Amino acid sequence: MNFTRFPRRKYIQTPTPIEPMPALSRALDGKVNLFVKRDDLLPGAGGGNKTRKLEFCIADALENDANTIITCGAVQSNHCRLTLAWAVKEGLDCHLVLEERVKGSYKKEASGNNFLFELMGVKSIEVVPGGTDMMAAMEKKAEDLKAEGRHPYIIPGGASNAIGALGYASCAAETMAQLNDMHLDIHHLVVPSGSAGTHAGMVVGMTAMETGIPVSGMNVSREKRVQEEIVYKLAKETAAKLGIEKEIPRDRVVCFDQYVGPGYSIPTDSMVEAVKLFAQTEAILLDPVYSGKTAAGLVDLVRNGYFASGANVLFLHTGGSPALYAYMDSFRK
Ligand SMILES: *Cc1c(COP(=O)(O)O)cnc(C)c1O
């Protein structure tokens, strides 16, 4: 895979660590050996996975002479926090369109990421009802900004287009280089599957390099069939952009939807258990919306013998812990 043909900003200085999780593995009866790839430790205010995608998306914005970024997300969006953070670093204005997916969930004075939007000086926040056509809402915002003489650039939700997903195809290469270095044979990779760029990029990278490592995506909102099609479509687009000639086999895209619960961002008992388990065995902070539900899936698959006994399983920690502080009641009750 050759990433040198694409505009790219340099936000990541070193590979993020791959660490063993011996205490967590023991807490799950030592059936498997769990490892974690610490993308929660990526640079960018508050850390997390979107920085990998934004290296490519913000570079593309700059290449297009933009001076203003528009993006969208849910009311506690990590993606919006990190897009704003890198826009600030680059001297670009940043406007957010927030989708209130759970009715009544937007509170101007809320903590977590919402507070950080304010702290980092977001130029504007527009809150729209759940189900709104977010691209249309961002295009309308772009027209308004153009009329004021600005040069806006739209980054889609989660930076999950073929440009942003390059960041996770590149992460697959980074991960494989580390594993080879450590001489660590991983049998399974578990990732969250939200706006799909992370999952799709990993599938493209792992498939292109013929690592033989299966990738399981844990859904955070949609049902299995719908999410798999979204991931597969983005994987094909990303592979085409990278000039990978080999077809991505459809069966490389595997999603689990049992851990979503009642819906996106709504806490579940298994998420609360997993967040506490990671915190109290490895002192690793997850988040309620993505990594917590992904970890709930990982824990359940380990307990149910989904992985062969003695397997080495790598969990991709995508960050999001600033959102914990907006959900404290779920953990204290
Ligand atoms: C956005 C996000 C994800 C999901 O990544 P996608 O590329 O949107 O699927 C996972 N974890 C955290 C913390 C996120 O903010």
Coordinates of C-alpha atoms and ligand atoms in Angstrom, one line a residue:
M1 CA 0.0 0.0 0.0
N2 CA 1.3 3.4 -1.0
F3 CA 0.0 6.4 0.9
T4 CA 2.5 8.9 -0.5
R5 CA 0.2 9.9 -3.4
F6 CA -2.3 11.5 -1.1
P7 CA -2.1 14.9 0.6
R8 CA -1.5 14.2 4.3
R9 CA -0.8 16.3 7.4
K10 CA 1.6 14.8 10.0
Y11 CA -0.3 14.6 13.2
I12 CA 1.0 11.2 14.5
Q13 CA 4.6 11.0 15.6
T14 CA 5.0 7.4 16.6
P15 CA 3.0 4.2 16.3
T16 CA 0.5 4.0 19.1
P17 CA 1.5 1.3 21.6
I18 CA 0.3 -2.3 21.5
E19 CA 0.1 -3.6 25.1
P20 CA -0.8 -6.9 26.7
M21 CA -3.8 -6.9 29.0
P22 CA -2.9 -9.7 31.4
A23 CA -5.1 -8.7 34.3
L24 CA -8.2 -8.4 32.1
S25 CA -7.3 -11.7 30.4
R26 CA -7.1 -13.4 33.9
A27 CA -10.4 -11.8 34.9
L28 CA -12.0 -13.5 31.9
D29 CA -10.6 -16.9 33.1
G30 CA -7.4 -16.8 31.0
K31 CA -9.2 -18.4 28.0
V32 CA -7.5 -16.0 25.6
N33 CA -4.6 -13.5 25.7
L34 CA -6.0 -10.0 25.2
F35 CA -4.0 -7.2 23.7
V36 CA -4.9 -3.6 23.0
K37 CA -3.8 -1.1 20.3
R38 CA -3.9 2.3 22.1
D39 CA -5.4 4.6 19.5
D40 CA -7.0 6.4 22.5
L41 CA -3.5 7.8 23.0
L42 CA -3.3 9.4 19.6
P43 CA -2.4 13.1 19.6
G44 CA -5.2 15.7 19.3
A45 CA -7.2 17.2 22.2
G46 CA -8.6 14.3 24.2
G47 CA -7.2 11.6 21.9
G48 CA -9.0 9.0 19.7
N49 CA -9.3 7.5 16.3
K50 CA -10.5 10.4 14.1
T51 CA -7.0 11.9 14.1
R52 CA -5.8 9.2 11.7
K53 CA -8.5 10.1 9.2
L54 CA -8.1 13.8 9.7
E55 CA -4.5 13.6 8.6
F56 CA -5.9 13.0 5.1
C57 CA -9.2 14.9 5.2
I58 CA -7.7 18.2 6.6
A59 CA -4.8 17.9 4.1
D60 CA -7.4 17.6 1.3
A61 CA -9.2 20.7 2.7
L62 CA -5.9 22.7 2.6
E63 CA -5.1 21.4 -0.9
N64 CA -8.5 22.9 -1.9
D65 CA -7.7 26.3 -0.4
A66 CA -10.3 26.0 2.4
N67 CA -10.1 28.3 5.4
T68 CA -13.2 26.9 7.1
I69 CA -14.2 23.4 8.0
I70 CA -17.8 22.2 8.4
T71 CA -18.5 18.8 9.9
C72 CA -21.3 16.9 11.8
G73 CA -21.9 14.4 14.5
A74 CA -24.0 13.4 17.4
V75 CA -24.3 15.8 20.4
Q76 CA -21.3 14.2 22.2
S77 CA -19.3 13.6 19.0
N78 CA -15.6 12.7 19.5
H79 CA -15.2 13.3 15.7
C80 CA -16.5 16.9 16.1
R81 CA -14.1 17.5 19.0
L82 CA -11.1 16.2 17.1
T83 CA -12.0 18.0 13.8
L84 CA -12.3 21.2 15.8
A85 CA -9.0 20.5 17.5
W86 CA -7.0 20.0 14.3
A87 CA -8.8 22.9 12.7
V88 CA -7.7 25.1 15.6
K89 CA -4.1 23.9 15.2
E90 CA -4.2 24.6 11.5
G91 CA -5.7 28.1 11.9
L92 CA -9.0 27.1 10.3
D93 CA -12.5 28.1 11.4
C94 CA -14.7 25.2 12.4
H95 CA -18.5 25.0 12.3
L96 CA -20.5 22.0 13.6
V97 CA -23.9 20.6 12.8
L98 CA -25.0 18.3 15.6
E99 CA -27.7 15.7 15.2
E100 CA -29.9 15.2 18.2
R101 CA -30.4 11.4 17.7
V102 CA -31.9 11.0 21.1
K103 CA -34.7 13.6 21.5
G104 CA -33.9 16.2 24.2
S105 CA -30.3 15.0 24.6
Y106 CA -28.6 18.3 23.5
K107 CA -27.9 20.6 26.4
K108 CA -25.9 23.7 25.8
E109 CA -24.3 23.5 29.2
A110 CA -23.5 19.7 29.0
S111 CA -20.0 18.5 30.0
G112 CA -17.9 16.0 28.1
N113 CA -17.1 16.7 24.4
N114 CA -19.8 19.4 24.3
F115 CA -17.9 21.5 26.9
L116 CA -14.7 21.0 24.8
F117 CA -16.5 22.4 21.7
E118 CA -17.0 25.6 23.6
L119 CA -13.5 25.6 25.2
M120 CA -11.7 25.2 21.8
G121 CA -13.7 28.1 20.3
V122 CA -16.1 26.5 17.8
K123 CA -17.4 29.2 15.4
S124 CA -21.0 27.9 15.4
I125 CA -23.1 25.0 16.5
E126 CA -26.4 24.2 14.8
V127 CA -28.5 21.4 16.4
V128 CA -30.9 19.5 14.1
P129 CA -33.4 16.8 14.9
G130 CA -32.5 13.0 14.5
G131 CA -33.0 11.8 11.0
T132 CA -32.0 15.1 9.3
D133 CA -30.1 14.8 6.0
M134 CA -26.8 15.8 7.6
M135 CA -25.0 16.4 4.2
A136 CA -27.8 18.7 3.1
A137 CA -27.6 20.6 6.4
M138 CA -23.8 21.0 6.0
E139 CA -24.2 22.1 2.3
K140 CA -26.7 24.8 3.4
K141 CA -24.2 26.0 6.0
A142 CA -21.5 26.0 3.3
E143 CA -23.6 28.2 1.1
D144 CA -24.2 30.7 3.9
L145 CA -20.4 30.8 4.6
K146 CA -19.6 31.3 0.9
A147 CA -22.0 34.2 0.8
E148 CA -19.9 35.7 3.6
G149 CA -16.7 35.3 1.5
R150 CA -15.4 32.2 3.3
H151 CA -14.0 29.0 1.7
P152 CA -15.7 26.1 3.4
Y153 CA -14.8 22.4 3.1
I154 CA -17.2 19.7 4.3
I155 CA -15.8 16.7 6.2
P156 CA -18.5 14.0 6.4
G157 CA -19.7 12.5 9.7
G158 CA -16.8 10.5 11.3
A159 CA -14.5 11.5 8.4
S160 CA -15.7 8.3 6.9
N161 CA -15.2 8.6 3.2
A162 CA -12.5 7.0 1.1
I163 CA -10.1 9.8 2.0
G164 CA -10.6 9.4 5.7
A165 CA -10.6 5.6 5.6
L166 CA -7.0 5.8 4.2
G167 CA -6.0 6.6 7.8
Y168 CA -7.1 3.2 9.0
A169 CA -5.7 1.3 6.0
S170 CA -2.5 3.0 7.1
C171 CA -3.1 1.9 10.7
A172 CA -3.3 -1.7 9.5
A173 CA 0.1 -1.3 8.0
E174 CA 1.4 0.3 11.2
T175 CA -0.1 -2.5 13.3
M176 CA 1.3 -5.3 11.2
A177 CA 4.8 -3.7 11.3
Q178 CA 4.6 -3.6 15.1
L179 CA 3.3 -7.2 15.4
N180 CA 6.2 -8.4 13.2
D181 CA 8.6 -6.4 15.3
M182 CA 7.2 -8.0 18.5
H183 CA 6.9 -11.4 16.8
L184 CA 3.4 -11.4 18.2
D185 CA 1.0 -13.6 16.2
I186 CA -2.5 -12.1 16.5
H187 CA -5.4 -14.4 15.6
H188 CA -8.2 -11.9 15.7
L189 CA -8.8 -8.2 15.6
V190 CA -11.8 -6.5 17.2
V191 CA -12.8 -3.0 16.2
P192 CA -15.8 -0.7 16.6
S193 CA -18.1 -0.2 13.6
G194 CA -19.8 3.2 13.6
S195 CA -19.6 5.6 10.6
A196 CA -17.5 2.7 9.2
G197 CA -14.2 4.3 8.2
T198 CA -12.2 2.6 10.9
H199 CA -13.6 -0.9 10.2
A200 CA -13.5 -0.4 6.4
G201 CA -9.9 0.9 6.5
M202 CA -8.7 -2.0 8.7
V203 CA -10.4 -4.6 6.4
V204 CA -8.7 -3.0 3.3
G205 CA -5.3 -2.9 5.0
M206 CA -5.4 -6.4 6.5
T207 CA -6.8 -7.9 3.3
A208 CA -4.3 -6.1 1.0
M209 CA -1.4 -7.3 3.1
E210 CA -2.8 -10.8 3.2
T211 CA -2.2 -11.0 7.0
G212 CA -4.8 -13.7 7.5
I213 CA -6.1 -11.8 10.6
P214 CA -9.9 -11.7 10.7
V215 CA -11.5 -8.4 11.6
S216 CA -14.7 -8.3 13.6
G217 CA -16.7 -5.0 13.8
M218 CA -18.9 -4.2 16.8
N219 CA -21.9 -2.1 15.7
V220 CA -22.9 0.9 17.8
S221 CA -26.2 1.7 16.1
R222 CA -27.3 -0.2 13.0
E223 CA -28.3 -3.8 12.4
K224 CA -25.8 -6.3 11.1
R225 CA -26.9 -6.5 7.5
V226 CA -27.2 -2.8 7.0
Q227 CA -23.9 -2.0 8.6
E228 CA -22.0 -4.7 6.7
E229 CA -23.2 -3.3 3.4
I230 CA -22.0 0.2 4.5
V231 CA -18.6 -1.0 5.6
Y232 CA -18.2 -3.2 2.4
K233 CA -19.1 -0.3 0.1
L234 CA -16.6 2.0 1.8
A235 CA -14.0 -0.7 1.8
K236 CA -14.3 -1.1 -2.0
E237 CA -14.1 2.7 -2.5
T238 CA -11.0 2.9 -0.3
A239 CA -9.3 -0.1 -2.0
A240 CA -10.0 1.6 -5.4
K241 CA -8.5 4.9 -4.2
L242 CA -5.4 3.0 -3.0
G243 CA -5.1 1.2 -6.4
I244 CA -5.5 -2.2 -4.8
E245 CA -6.3 -4.6 -7.7
K246 CA -7.4 -7.5 -5.7
E247 CA -11.1 -7.6 -4.8
I248 CA -12.0 -7.3 -1.2
P249 CA -14.0 -10.5 -0.5
R250 CA -17.4 -9.7 0.9
D251 CA -17.0 -12.2 3.7
R252 CA -14.1 -10.2 5.2
V253 CA -16.7 -7.7 6.4
V254 CA -18.2 -9.2 9.6
C255 CA -20.4 -7.2 12.0
F256 CA -22.0 -8.0 15.4
D257 CA -25.1 -6.1 16.4
Q258 CA -26.0 -7.9 19.7
Y259 CA -24.3 -5.2 21.8
V260 CA -26.0 -2.1 20.5
G261 CA -28.8 -2.3 23.0
P262 CA -31.8 0.0 22.6
G263 CA -29.9 2.3 20.2
Y264 CA -27.0 4.6 19.5
S265 CA -25.4 6.2 22.6
I266 CA -28.0 4.6 24.9
P267 CA -26.2 2.9 27.8
T268 CA -26.5 -0.9 28.3
D269 CA -25.7 -3.1 31.3
S270 CA -23.0 -4.9 29.4
M271 CA -21.3 -1.6 28.3
V272 CA -21.3 -0.4 32.0
E273 CA -19.8 -3.8 33.0
A274 CA -17.1 -3.7 30.3
V275 CA -16.1 -0.1 31.1
K276 CA -15.7 -0.9 34.8
L277 CA -13.8 -4.1 34.0
F278 CA -11.2 -2.3 31.8
A279 CA -10.9 0.5 34.3
Q280 CA -10.5 -1.9 37.3
T281 CA -8.1 -4.4 35.7
E282 CA -6.0 -2.4 33.3
A283 CA -6.7 1.2 34.3
I284 CA -7.8 1.8 30.7
L285 CA -10.7 4.3 30.2
L286 CA -13.2 3.4 27.5
D287 CA -16.3 5.4 26.5
P288 CA -20.0 4.7 26.8
V289 CA -20.9 5.0 23.1
Y290 CA -18.2 3.2 21.1
S291 CA -15.3 1.5 22.8
G292 CA -17.5 0.5 25.8
K293 CA -20.0 -1.3 23.6
T294 CA -17.2 -2.8 21.5
A295 CA -15.5 -4.1 24.7
A296 CA -18.9 -5.5 25.8
G297 CA -18.9 -7.5 22.6
L298 CA -15.3 -8.6 23.1
V299 CA -16.0 -9.7 26.7
D300 CA -19.1 -11.7 25.6
L301 CA -17.3 -13.4 22.7
V302 CA -14.4 -14.4 25.1
R303 CA -16.9 -15.8 27.7
N304 CA -18.8 -17.7 25.0
G305 CA -15.8 -19.4 23.6
Y306 CA -16.0 -17.6 20.2
F307 CA -12.2 -17.5 20.1
A308 CA -10.1 -20.6 20.3
S309 CA -8.6 -21.3 23.7
G310 CA -5.2 -19.7 23.9
A311 CA -5.8 -17.3 21.0
N312 CA -4.2 -13.9 20.9
V313 CA -6.9 -11.2 20.4
L314 CA -6.2 -7.6 19.7
F315 CA -8.7 -4.9 20.7
L316 CA -8.5 -1.6 18.9
H317 CA -9.1 1.1 21.5
T318 CA -10.5 4.1 19.5
G319 CA -10.7 6.5 22.5
G320 CA -13.7 8.6 23.5
S321 CA -13.2 8.8 27.2
P322 CA -14.1 12.6 27.4
A323 CA -17.7 11.4 26.8
L324 CA -17.6 9.4 30.1
Y325 CA -18.1 12.6 32.1
A326 CA -21.4 13.2 30.4
Y327 CA -22.6 9.8 31.5
M328 CA -21.6 9.5 35.1
D329 CA -25.1 8.7 36.3
S330 CA -25.1 5.5 34.2
F331 CA -22.0 4.2 36.1
R332 CA -23.0 5.3 39.6
K333 CA -26.5 3.9 39.8
Ligands
LIG1 C1 -16.0 7.6 15.8 C2 -15.6 6.7 16.9 C3 -15.6 5.3 16.7 C4 -16.1 4.6 15.4 O1 -15.3 4.8 14.3 P1 -16.0 4.9 12.9 O2 -14.8 5.1 12.0 O3 -16.9 6.0 12.9 O4 -16.7 3.6 12.6 C5 -15.1 4.5 17.7 N1 -14.7 5.0 18.8 C6 -14.8 6.3 19.1 C7 -14.3 6.7 20.4 C8 -15.2 7.2 18.1 O5 -15.2 8.5 18.4

